[in-house]
Amino acid sequence: MLLVMSVTKIAIFAAEKVEGPGQLYALSACLMDADSGRVLYEKEGAVHRANASTTKIMTLILTLERADLNDTVTVSKRAARQPDVQLNMNEGESYRLEDLCYSLMLESHNDSAVAIAEHVGGSVEAFAKLMNEKAEELGCTQTYFITPNGLDETDGVNFHGTSAIDLARIMSYCVMRSPKTDEFLKITGTSEHTFTDLTGKRSFSCHNHNAFLQMMDGALSGKTGFTADAGYCYVGALKRDDRVFTVALLGCGWPNHKSYKWTDCKTLFSYGVDNYDYKEAPKPIGLLEYPVTDGAAENGDPYETPLAYLKEANHEPIRLLLRSDEKLVQKRQISFSKTAPVELGQECGKVCYYIEHADGTMDLVYCAGIYSENEIRVKDPGYYLRFLFTTFFV
């Protein structure tokens, strides 16, 4: 078996060293390319930590995907008894689900979160199960949700929390890939929302407490959080030109350090904006030609060596944010003996795409198979007899 390896590189990057974003206050942090899900920077990004009300981005996206915002929600005793921060609903009152979603995200009301969870999932426990299933579906590996509001909780198995990488991944889904992205952005980006209960007797006004929406151009969405265990937390998204970044911060100070999260957030987003851009990707390998020993030519000439045509299958467009000191690399591996027979659709190797870093290490992006586009038979005795018959008698 002959193995041929060839490497194609795109030499369009400056060979300069790029420094990291600098010191952060947060115990755990992540900067992510929201489009690809690639982690651009992390600090203890995979550590499971309490995450407070940043949990509510999952509560909202599940609600948007599973329920009608015009639904009527009736408040249970359990919902009405939730601790501050709360809307101060009373047991038996009814509200429009959409209004409670604004209460959930703008004011971070814990009673609204439980009322929503019970309406959508049937119970808090059933809704938490849906939350964990969704997290697993999104590729989260360090997430375990118990409550829909993010209050500190344990259940004998684990404590309620996630990791900075998982939280950034959930936000990336919310602002880029969910079928309800537009609705999510509308609710989380609203400055104020007023509403009443369904009797019209009680009126409420909600104000968005996500101050970061006014701190940087392109701020899309975000959610703050605080509990005694979690400290100050934040998850947010920012769009600059055609680039979308998400940031997650856990354990970003405790009282009286409420502003630490904004400092870290600006540091990480600025690092992403200043250092990452979309770069040209390697093109598909195109059609490869290899002469095949002992192969039967289609025209029947025994003196002609036929060619096997190989092609990369299912080439996926590569769209990645890269630093100036990173390269996209294409590696081609041909595992093809160049002898007959060759079957139509026969796998003859693969082509893989990598990100090469300044230190020479590489991260795999994806691989695609290389397959034969034609069939070549062996030159058996019958092949020669047919050639002689055609040459002398036809």
JSON list of N, CA, C and O in Angstrom, two decimals, residues 100-120:
[
{"chain": "A", "resi": 100, "resn": "LEU", "atom": "N", "xyz": [-44.04, 37.73, 31.02]},
{"chain": "A", "resi": 100, "resn": "LEU", "atom": "CA", "xyz": [-43.17, 37.11, 32.03]},
{"chain": "A", "resi": 100, "resn": "LEU", "atom": "C", "xyz": [-41.76, 36.90, 31.49]},
{"chain": "A", "resi": 100, "resn": "LEU", "atom": "O", "xyz": [-40.79, 36.91, 32.26]},
{"chain": "A", "resi": 101, "resn": "CYS", "atom": "N", "xyz": [-41.62, 36.71, 30.17]},
{"chain": "A", "resi": 101, "resn": "CYS", "atom": "CA", "xyz": [-40.29, 36.58, 29.58]},
{"chain": "A", "resi": 101, "resn": "CYS", "atom": "C", "xyz": [-39.50, 37.89, 29.70]},
{"chain": "A", "resi": 101, "resn": "CYS", "atom": "O", "xyz": [-38.29, 37.88, 29.95]},
{"chain": "A", "resi": 102, "resn": "TYR", "atom": "N", "xyz": [-40.19, 39.02, 29.53]},
{"chain": "A", "resi": 102, "resn": "TYR", "atom": "CA", "xyz": [-39.52, 40.31, 29.75]},
{"chain": "A", "resi": 102, "resn": "TYR", "atom": "C", "xyz": [-39.17, 40.50, 31.22]},
{"chain": "A", "resi": 102, "resn": "TYR", "atom": "O", "xyz": [-38.08, 40.99, 31.56]},
{"chain": "A", "resi": 103, "resn": "SER", "atom": "N", "xyz": [-40.06, 40.11, 32.11]},
{"chain": "A", "resi": 103, "resn": "SER", "atom": "CA", "xyz": [-39.78, 40.15, 33.55]},
{"chain": "A", "resi": 103, "resn": "SER", "atom": "C", "xyz": [-38.56, 39.30, 33.88]},
{"chain": "A", "resi": 103, "resn": "SER", "atom": "O", "xyz": [-37.69, 39.71, 34.67]},
{"chain": "A", "resi": 104, "resn": "LEU", "atom": "N", "xyz": [-38.47, 38.14, 33.27]},
{"chain": "A", "resi": 104, "resn": "LEU", "atom": "CA", "xyz": [-37.37, 37.19, 33.48]},
{"chain": "A", "resi": 104, "resn": "LEU", "atom": "C", "xyz": [-36.03, 37.80, 33.10]},
{"chain": "A", "resi": 104, "resn": "LEU", "atom": "O", "xyz": [-35.05, 37.70, 33.85]},
{"chain": "A", "resi": 105, "resn": "MET", "atom": "N", "xyz": [-35.97, 38.42, 31.91]},
{"chain": "A", "resi": 105, "resn": "MET", "atom": "CA", "xyz": [-34.69, 38.84, 31.36]},
{"chain": "A", "resi": 105, "resn": "MET", "atom": "C", "xyz": [-34.30, 40.28, 31.71]},
{"chain": "A", "resi": 105, "resn": "MET", "atom": "O", "xyz": [-33.13, 40.57, 31.91]},
{"chain": "A", "resi": 106, "resn": "LEU", "atom": "N", "xyz": [-35.26, 41.18, 31.80]},
{"chain": "A", "resi": 106, "resn": "LEU", "atom": "CA", "xyz": [-34.93, 42.57, 32.07]},
{"chain": "A", "resi": 106, "resn": "LEU", "atom": "C", "xyz": [-34.68, 42.83, 33.55]},
{"chain": "A", "resi": 106, "resn": "LEU", "atom": "O", "xyz": [-33.74, 43.53, 33.92]},
{"chain": "A", "resi": 107, "resn": "GLU", "atom": "N", "xyz": [-35.53, 42.27, 34.40]},
{"chain": "A", "resi": 107, "resn": "GLU", "atom": "CA", "xyz": [-35.40, 42.48, 35.84]},
{"chain": "A", "resi": 107, "resn": "GLU", "atom": "C", "xyz": [-34.87, 41.25, 36.58]},
{"chain": "A", "resi": 107, "resn": "GLU", "atom": "O", "xyz": [-34.59, 41.31, 37.77]},
{"chain": "A", "resi": 108, "resn": "SER", "atom": "N", "xyz": [-34.78, 40.12, 35.88]},
{"chain": "A", "resi": 108, "resn": "SER", "atom": "CA", "xyz": [-34.26, 38.87, 36.45]},
{"chain": "A", "resi": 108, "resn": "SER", "atom": "C", "xyz": [-35.13, 38.35, 37.59]},
{"chain": "A", "resi": 108, "resn": "SER", "atom": "O", "xyz": [-34.62, 37.84, 38.60]},
{"chain": "A", "resi": 109, "resn": "HIS", "atom": "N", "xyz": [-36.44, 38.43, 37.43]},
{"chain": "A", "resi": 109, "resn": "HIS", "atom": "CA", "xyz": [-37.35, 38.02, 38.50]},
{"chain": "A", "resi": 109, "resn": "HIS", "atom": "C", "xyz": [-37.37, 36.50, 38.66]},
{"chain": "A", "resi": 109, "resn": "HIS", "atom": "O", "xyz": [-37.65, 35.76, 37.70]},
{"chain": "A", "resi": 110, "resn": "ASN", "atom": "N", "xyz": [-37.13, 36.04, 39.89]},
{"chain": "A", "resi": 110, "resn": "ASN", "atom": "CA", "xyz": [-37.06, 34.61, 40.16]},
{"chain": "A", "resi": 110, "resn": "ASN", "atom": "C", "xyz": [-38.43, 33.94, 40.17]},
{"chain": "A", "resi": 110, "resn": "ASN", "atom": "O", "xyz": [-38.56, 32.77, 39.81]},
{"chain": "A", "resi": 111, "resn": "ASP", "atom": "N", "xyz": [-39.46, 34.67, 40.59]},
{"chain": "A", "resi": 111, "resn": "ASP", "atom": "CA", "xyz": [-40.80, 34.07, 40.58]},
{"chain": "A", "resi": 111, "resn": "ASP", "atom": "C", "xyz": [-41.31, 33.89, 39.15]},
{"chain": "A", "resi": 111, "resn": "ASP", "atom": "O", "xyz": [-41.96, 32.89, 38.84]},
{"chain": "A", "resi": 112, "resn": "SER", "atom": "N", "xyz": [-40.98, 34.81, 38.26]},
{"chain": "A", "resi": 112, "resn": "SER", "atom": "CA", "xyz": [-41.36, 34.66, 36.86]},
{"chain": "A", "resi": 112, "resn": "SER", "atom": "C", "xyz": [-40.69, 33.43, 36.25]},
{"chain": "A", "resi": 112, "resn": "SER", "atom": "O", "xyz": [-41.30, 32.71, 35.45]},
{"chain": "A", "resi": 113, "resn": "ALA", "atom": "N", "xyz": [-39.42, 33.19, 36.62]},
{"chain": "A", "resi": 113, "resn": "ALA", "atom": "CA", "xyz": [-38.70, 32.03, 36.09]},
{"chain": "A", "resi": 113, "resn": "ALA", "atom": "C", "xyz": [-39.40, 30.73, 36.46]},
{"chain": "A", "resi": 113, "resn": "ALA", "atom": "O", "xyz": [-39.56, 29.84, 35.63]},
{"chain": "A", "resi": 114, "resn": "VAL", "atom": "N", "xyz": [-39.83, 30.61, 37.71]},
{"chain": "A", "resi": 114, "resn": "VAL", "atom": "CA", "xyz": [-40.50, 29.38, 38.15]},
{"chain": "A", "resi": 114, "resn": "VAL", "atom": "C", "xyz": [-41.87, 29.25, 37.51]},
{"chain": "A", "resi": 114, "resn": "VAL", "atom": "O", "xyz": [-42.26, 28.15, 37.08]},
{"chain": "A", "resi": 115, "resn": "ALA", "atom": "N", "xyz": [-42.61, 30.34, 37.41]},
{"chain": "A", "resi": 115, "resn": "ALA", "atom": "CA", "xyz": [-43.93, 30.28, 36.76]},
{"chain": "A", "resi": 115, "resn": "ALA", "atom": "C", "xyz": [-43.79, 29.85, 35.30]},
{"chain": "A", "resi": 115, "resn": "ALA", "atom": "O", "xyz": [-44.58, 29.04, 34.80]},
{"chain": "A", "resi": 116, "resn": "ILE", "atom": "N", "xyz": [-42.78, 30.37, 34.61]},
{"chain": "A", "resi": 116, "resn": "ILE", "atom": "CA", "xyz": [-42.52, 29.99, 33.21]},
{"chain": "A", "resi": 116, "resn": "ILE", "atom": "C", "xyz": [-42.16, 28.52, 33.12]},
{"chain": "A", "resi": 116, "resn": "ILE", "atom": "O", "xyz": [-42.68, 27.78, 32.28]},
{"chain": "A", "resi": 117, "resn": "ALA", "atom": "N", "xyz": [-41.25, 28.07, 34.00]},
{"chain": "A", "resi": 117, "resn": "ALA", "atom": "CA", "xyz": [-40.79, 26.68, 33.97]},
{"chain": "A", "resi": 117, "resn": "ALA", "atom": "C", "xyz": [-41.94, 25.71, 34.20]},
{"chain": "A", "resi": 117, "resn": "ALA", "atom": "O", "xyz": [-42.06, 24.68, 33.52]},
{"chain": "A", "resi": 118, "resn": "GLU", "atom": "N", "xyz": [-42.80, 26.02, 35.15]},
{"chain": "A", "resi": 118, "resn": "GLU", "atom": "CA", "xyz": [-43.94, 25.14, 35.44]},
{"chain": "A", "resi": 118, "resn": "GLU", "atom": "C", "xyz": [-44.92, 25.12, 34.27]},
{"chain": "A", "resi": 118, "resn": "GLU", "atom": "O", "xyz": [-45.50, 24.07, 33.96]},
{"chain": "A", "resi": 119, "resn": "HIS", "atom": "N", "xyz": [-45.08, 26.25, 33.61]},
{"chain": "A", "resi": 119, "resn": "HIS", "atom": "CA", "xyz": [-45.99, 26.29, 32.46]},
{"chain": "A", "resi": 119, "resn": "HIS", "atom": "C", "xyz": [-45.44, 25.49, 31.28]},
{"chain": "A", "resi": 119, "resn": "HIS", "atom": "O", "xyz": [-46.16, 24.73, 30.64]},
{"chain": "A", "resi": 120, "resn": "VAL", "atom": "N", "xyz": [-44.16, 25.67, 30.99]},
{"chain": "A", "resi": 120, "resn": "VAL", "atom": "CA", "xyz": [-43.56, 25.03, 29.80]},
{"chain": "A", "resi": 120, "resn": "VAL", "atom": "C", "xyz": [-43.26, 23.56, 30.05]},
{"chain": "A", "resi": 120, "resn": "VAL", "atom": "O", "xyz": [-43.51, 22.71, 29.18]}
]
